mmCIF file of C-alpha atoms in Angstrom:
data_model
loop_
_atom_site.group_PDB
_atom_site.id
_atom_site.type_symbol
_atom_site.label_atom_id
_atom_site.label_comp_id
_atom_site.label_asym_id
_atom_site.label_seq_id
_atom_site.Cartn_x
_atom_site.Cartn_y
_atom_site.Cartn_z
ATOM 1 C CA MET U 1 5.860 35.868 -33.920
ATOM 2 C CA PRO U 2 6.239 33.454 -30.991
ATOM 3 C CA VAL U 3 4.432 34.275 -27.801
ATOM 4 C CA ARG U 4 6.859 34.906 -24.964
ATOM 5 C CA SER U 5 5.902 34.050 -21.435
ATOM 6 C CA THR U 6 6.429 36.768 -18.883
ATOM 7 C CA LYS U 7 5.736 34.329 -16.051
ATOM 8 C CA THR U 8 8.594 33.966 -13.599
ATOM 9 C CA PRO U 9 10.037 30.455 -13.735
ATOM 10 C CA GLU U 10 9.177 28.107 -10.891
ATOM 11 C CA ARG U 11 12.185 27.776 -8.585
ATOM 12 C CA PHE U 12 12.866 24.325 -7.237
ATOM 13 C CA GLY U 13 15.761 22.703 -5.450
ATOM 14 C CA LEU U 14 17.495 19.630 -6.846
ATOM 15 C CA ASP U 15 19.218 17.104 -4.622
ATOM 16 C CA ARG U 16 20.723 13.709 -5.375
ATOM 17 C CA MET U 17 20.465 10.671 -3.131
ATOM 18 C CA ALA U 18 22.092 7.274 -3.479
ATOM 19 C CA THR U 19 19.669 4.331 -3.336
ATOM 20 C CA PRO U 20 20.126 0.598 -3.967
ATOM 21 C CA ILE U 21 18.745 1.091 -7.496
ATOM 22 C CA GLY U 22 20.604 4.226 -8.545
ATOM 23 C CA ILE U 23 20.913 7.905 -7.825
ATOM 24 C CA ALA U 24 17.514 9.445 -7.089
ATOM 25 C CA LEU U 25 16.871 13.043 -8.106
ATOM 26 C CA LEU U 26 14.782 14.883 -5.519
ATOM 27 C CA VAL U 27 13.100 18.093 -6.647
ATOM 28 C CA THR U 28 11.587 20.150 -3.849
ATOM 29 C CA ASP U 29 9.853 23.494 -3.533
ATOM 30 C CA ALA U 30 10.587 26.281 -1.037
ATOM 31 C CA GLU U 31 8.084 24.782 1.432
ATOM 32 C CA GLY U 32 9.895 21.429 1.402
ATOM 33 C CA ASN U 33 7.326 19.532 -0.661
ATOM 34 C CA LEU U 34 8.579 16.874 -3.051
ATOM 35 C CA ARG U 35 7.723 17.946 -6.608
ATOM 36 C CA ALA U 36 9.593 15.225 -8.511
ATOM 37 C CA LEU U 37 11.524 12.059 -7.784
ATOM 38 C CA ASP U 38 13.254 10.407 -10.697
ATOM 39 C CA TRP U 39 16.551 8.725 -11.532
ATOM 40 C CA ASP U 40 19.750 10.372 -12.716
ATOM 41 C CA ASP U 41 19.776 8.269 -15.883
ATOM 42 C CA TYR U 42 16.325 9.713 -16.688
ATOM 43 C CA GLU U 43 17.069 13.340 -15.780
ATOM 44 C CA HIS U 44 16.141 14.610 -19.247
ATOM 45 C CA ARG U 45 12.679 13.004 -18.984
ATOM 46 C CA MET U 46 12.221 14.440 -15.479
ATOM 47 C CA ARG U 47 13.090 17.935 -16.683
ATOM 48 C CA GLU U 48 10.630 17.560 -19.561
ATOM 49 C CA LEU U 49 7.853 16.470 -17.176
ATOM 50 C CA LEU U 50 8.611 19.465 -14.953
ATOM 51 C CA ARG U 51 8.414 21.748 -17.995
ATOM 52 C CA LEU U 52 5.094 20.228 -19.061
ATOM 53 C CA HIS U 53 3.601 20.591 -15.576
ATOM 54 C CA TYR U 54 5.057 23.947 -14.528
ATOM 55 C CA GLY U 55 6.333 25.757 -17.625
ATOM 56 C CA ALA U 56 9.749 27.319 -17.166
ATOM 57 C CA VAL U 57 11.583 25.804 -14.192
ATOM 58 C CA ASP U 58 14.757 27.017 -12.509
ATOM 59 C CA LEU U 59 16.488 24.081 -10.789
ATOM 60 C CA SER U 60 19.371 24.842 -8.464
ATOM 61 C CA HIS U 61 21.231 22.624 -6.030
ATOM 62 C CA ARG U 62 19.479 22.637 -2.669
ATOM 63 C CA PRO U 63 19.444 19.808 -0.154
ATOM 64 C CA ALA U 64 16.094 18.102 0.269
ATOM 65 C CA PRO U 65 14.622 18.378 3.772
ATOM 66 C CA ALA U 66 16.331 16.022 6.236
ATOM 67 C CA GLY U 67 13.023 14.377 7.143
ATOM 68 C CA MET U 68 12.340 13.563 3.503
ATOM 69 C CA ARG U 69 15.783 12.040 3.037
ATOM 70 C CA THR U 70 15.355 10.045 6.261
ATOM 71 C CA ALA U 71 11.938 8.746 5.134
ATOM 72 C CA LEU U 72 13.254 7.731 1.713
ATOM 73 C CA SER U 73 16.307 6.051 3.249
ATOM 74 C CA GLY U 74 14.001 4.209 5.646
ATOM 75 C CA TYR U 75 11.886 2.974 2.761
ATOM 76 C CA PHE U 76 14.908 1.690 0.863
ATOM 77 C CA GLU U 77 16.162 0.017 4.068
ATOM 78 C CA GLY U 78 12.865 -1.883 4.392
ATOM 79 C CA ASP U 79 10.553 0.359 6.439
ATOM 80 C CA LEU U 80 7.957 0.643 3.684
ATOM 81 C CA GLY U 81 5.597 2.830 5.735
ATOM 82 C CA GLN U 82 8.093 5.699 5.671
ATOM 83 C CA LEU U 83 6.789 6.921 2.285
ATOM 84 C CA ALA U 84 3.578 8.146 3.923
ATOM 85 C CA GLY U 85 5.602 10.768 5.757
ATOM 86 C CA VAL U 86 6.905 12.453 2.602
ATOM 87 C CA ALA U 87 5.096 15.724 1.844
ATOM 88 C CA TRP U 88 4.428 16.110 -1.878
ATOM 89 C CA ARG U 89 2.646 18.415 -4.244
ATOM 90 C CA VAL U 90 1.873 17.987 -7.938
ATOM 91 C CA ALA U 91 0.660 20.049 -10.840
ATOM 92 C CA GLY U 92 -1.048 18.443 -13.806
ATOM 93 C CA THR U 93 -4.573 18.117 -15.086
ATOM 94 C CA PRO U 94 -7.401 17.321 -12.675
ATOM 95 C CA PHE U 95 -7.516 13.793 -14.146
ATOM 96 C CA GLN U 96 -3.777 13.267 -13.654
ATOM 97 C CA GLN U 97 -4.007 14.529 -10.091
ATOM 98 C CA LYS U 98 -6.885 12.137 -9.431
ATOM 99 C CA VAL U 99 -4.814 9.190 -10.683
ATOM 100 C CA TRP U 100 -1.680 10.269 -8.797
ATOM 101 C CA THR U 101 -3.610 10.736 -5.553
ATOM 102 C CA ALA U 102 -5.152 7.272 -6.021
ATOM 103 C CA LEU U 103 -1.666 5.786 -6.560
ATOM 104 C CA ALA U 104 -0.714 6.921 -3.068
ATOM 105 C CA GLN U 105 -3.579 4.774 -1.707
ATOM 106 C CA ILE U 106 -2.221 1.479 -3.092
ATOM 107 C CA PRO U 107 -0.632 -0.276 -0.106
ATOM 108 C CA ALA U 108 2.977 -1.403 -0.281
ATOM 109 C CA GLY U 109 3.186 -5.086 -1.115
ATOM 110 C CA THR U 110 0.183 -4.994 -3.424
ATOM 111 C CA THR U 111 -0.355 -4.298 -7.085
ATOM 112 C CA MET U 112 -3.332 -3.143 -9.081
ATOM 113 C CA SER U 113 -4.140 -3.355 -12.774
ATOM 114 C CA TYR U 114 -4.675 -0.246 -14.861
ATOM 115 C CA GLY U 115 -8.311 -1.340 -15.292
ATOM 116 C CA ALA U 116 -8.817 -1.673 -11.547
ATOM 117 C CA MET U 117 -7.332 1.802 -11.071
ATOM 118 C CA ALA U 118 -9.703 3.203 -13.679
ATOM 119 C CA ALA U 119 -12.607 1.592 -11.811
ATOM 120 C CA ARG U 120 -11.297 2.910 -8.469
ATOM 121 C CA ILE U 121 -11.428 6.496 -9.735
ATOM 122 C CA ALA U 122 -14.955 5.855 -11.100
ATOM 123 C CA MET U 123 -13.877 5.980 -14.754
ATOM 124 C CA PRO U 124 -13.818 2.287 -15.733
ATOM 125 C CA LYS U 125 -13.401 2.959 -19.458
ATOM 126 C CA ALA U 126 -10.395 5.260 -18.954
ATOM 127 C CA ILE U 127 -7.801 2.474 -18.805
ATOM 128 C CA ARG U 128 -5.518 4.035 -21.437
ATOM 129 C CA ALA U 129 -5.866 7.479 -19.879
ATOM 130 C CA VAL U 130 -4.870 5.989 -16.516
ATOM 131 C CA GLY U 131 -1.818 4.502 -18.239
ATOM 132 C CA HIS U 132 -0.861 7.872 -19.716
ATOM 133 C CA ALA U 133 -1.346 9.656 -16.387
ATOM 134 C CA ASN U 134 0.670 6.971 -14.625
ATOM 135 C CA GLY U 135 3.454 7.411 -17.192
ATOM 136 C CA SER U 136 3.615 11.143 -16.542
ATOM 137 C CA ASN U 137 3.713 10.804 -12.748
ATOM 138 C CA PRO U 138 6.544 13.104 -11.670
ATOM 139 C CA ILE U 139 7.025 11.568 -8.214
ATOM 140 C CA SER U 140 8.311 8.033 -8.649
ATOM 141 C CA VAL U 141 8.333 5.674 -5.642
ATOM 142 C CA VAL U 142 6.398 8.038 -3.315
ATOM 143 C CA LEU U 143 3.428 8.048 -5.705
ATOM 144 C CA PRO U 144 3.949 4.347 -6.444
ATOM 145 C CA CYS U 145 3.337 4.045 -10.159
ATOM 146 C CA HIS U 146 5.417 0.850 -9.999
ATOM 147 C CA ARG U 147 2.450 -0.842 -8.298
ATOM 148 C CA LEU U 148 0.337 -0.693 -11.470
ATOM 149 C CA VAL U 149 0.639 -3.830 -13.582
ATOM 150 C CA GLY U 150 -1.008 -5.359 -16.626
ATOM 151 C CA ALA U 151 -4.393 -7.082 -16.332
ATOM 152 C CA ASP U 152 -2.574 -10.451 -16.296
ATOM 153 C CA GLY U 153 -0.177 -9.293 -13.576
ATOM 154 C CA SER U 154 2.685 -8.684 -16.006
ATOM 155 C CA LEU U 155 5.148 -5.871 -15.521
ATOM 156 C CA VAL U 156 4.447 -3.220 -18.102
ATOM 157 C CA LYS U 157 6.102 0.132 -18.571
ATOM 158 C CA TYR U 158 7.963 1.968 -15.865
ATOM 159 C CA GLY U 159 9.583 5.330 -16.452
ATOM 160 C CA GLY U 160 12.665 4.271 -14.484
ATOM 161 C CA GLY U 161 13.038 0.985 -16.380
ATOM 162 C CA LEU U 162 11.516 -2.434 -15.780
ATOM 163 C CA GLU U 163 14.487 -3.622 -13.695
ATOM 164 C CA ARG U 164 13.815 -0.855 -11.173
ATOM 165 C CA LYS U 165 10.111 -1.682 -11.173
ATOM 166 C CA ARG U 166 10.927 -5.344 -10.539
ATOM 167 C CA TRP U 167 13.312 -4.384 -7.700
ATOM 168 C CA LEU U 168 10.768 -2.046 -6.072
ATOM 169 C CA LEU U 169 8.005 -4.654 -6.176
ATOM 170 C CA ARG U 170 10.263 -7.393 -4.791
ATOM 171 C CA HIS U 171 11.482 -4.970 -2.121
ATOM 172 C CA GLU U 172 7.834 -4.537 -1.111
ATOM 173 C CA GLY U 173 7.272 -8.305 -1.018
ATOM 174 C CA VAL U 174 5.536 -8.790 -4.367
ATOM 175 C CA GLU U 175 6.700 -11.855 -6.286
ATOM 176 C CA VAL U 176 7.246 -10.925 -9.915
#
């Protein structure tokens, strides 16, 4: 007999925002923290990541906080420092959280290899694990998983598609 969860589903708001690279999906909690940022053409993947991190999730239309929308708009208009003003919160394993927090420390306009990220979090042999954690990052752009590249500087894997990754890096001044 399957085990049924009696836990109340997490309730999050879902908003949509036009950007130069597509419609962004903004998932926020009741306190106004960003819980997920993904792209409308990857909504199924975003919902699956939310399920993996939070269990049952109830998403209903709710505008994202005005300050968050303003910061994201500013970023896409060229004020790259605006991302620092977006409040976010993540679930996930302690290792994933360590990687995601470290992503937020990579300055705009720079990239880092998966190996360098593994070394930064004091786990130099965990290159593949860093890649997996990066791939399950629920908060695209704000936790800049697009800034991780292959050891040779090549663009590898991006949940929103390599064209978006290329655009984001060029937008930040990285020649790719």
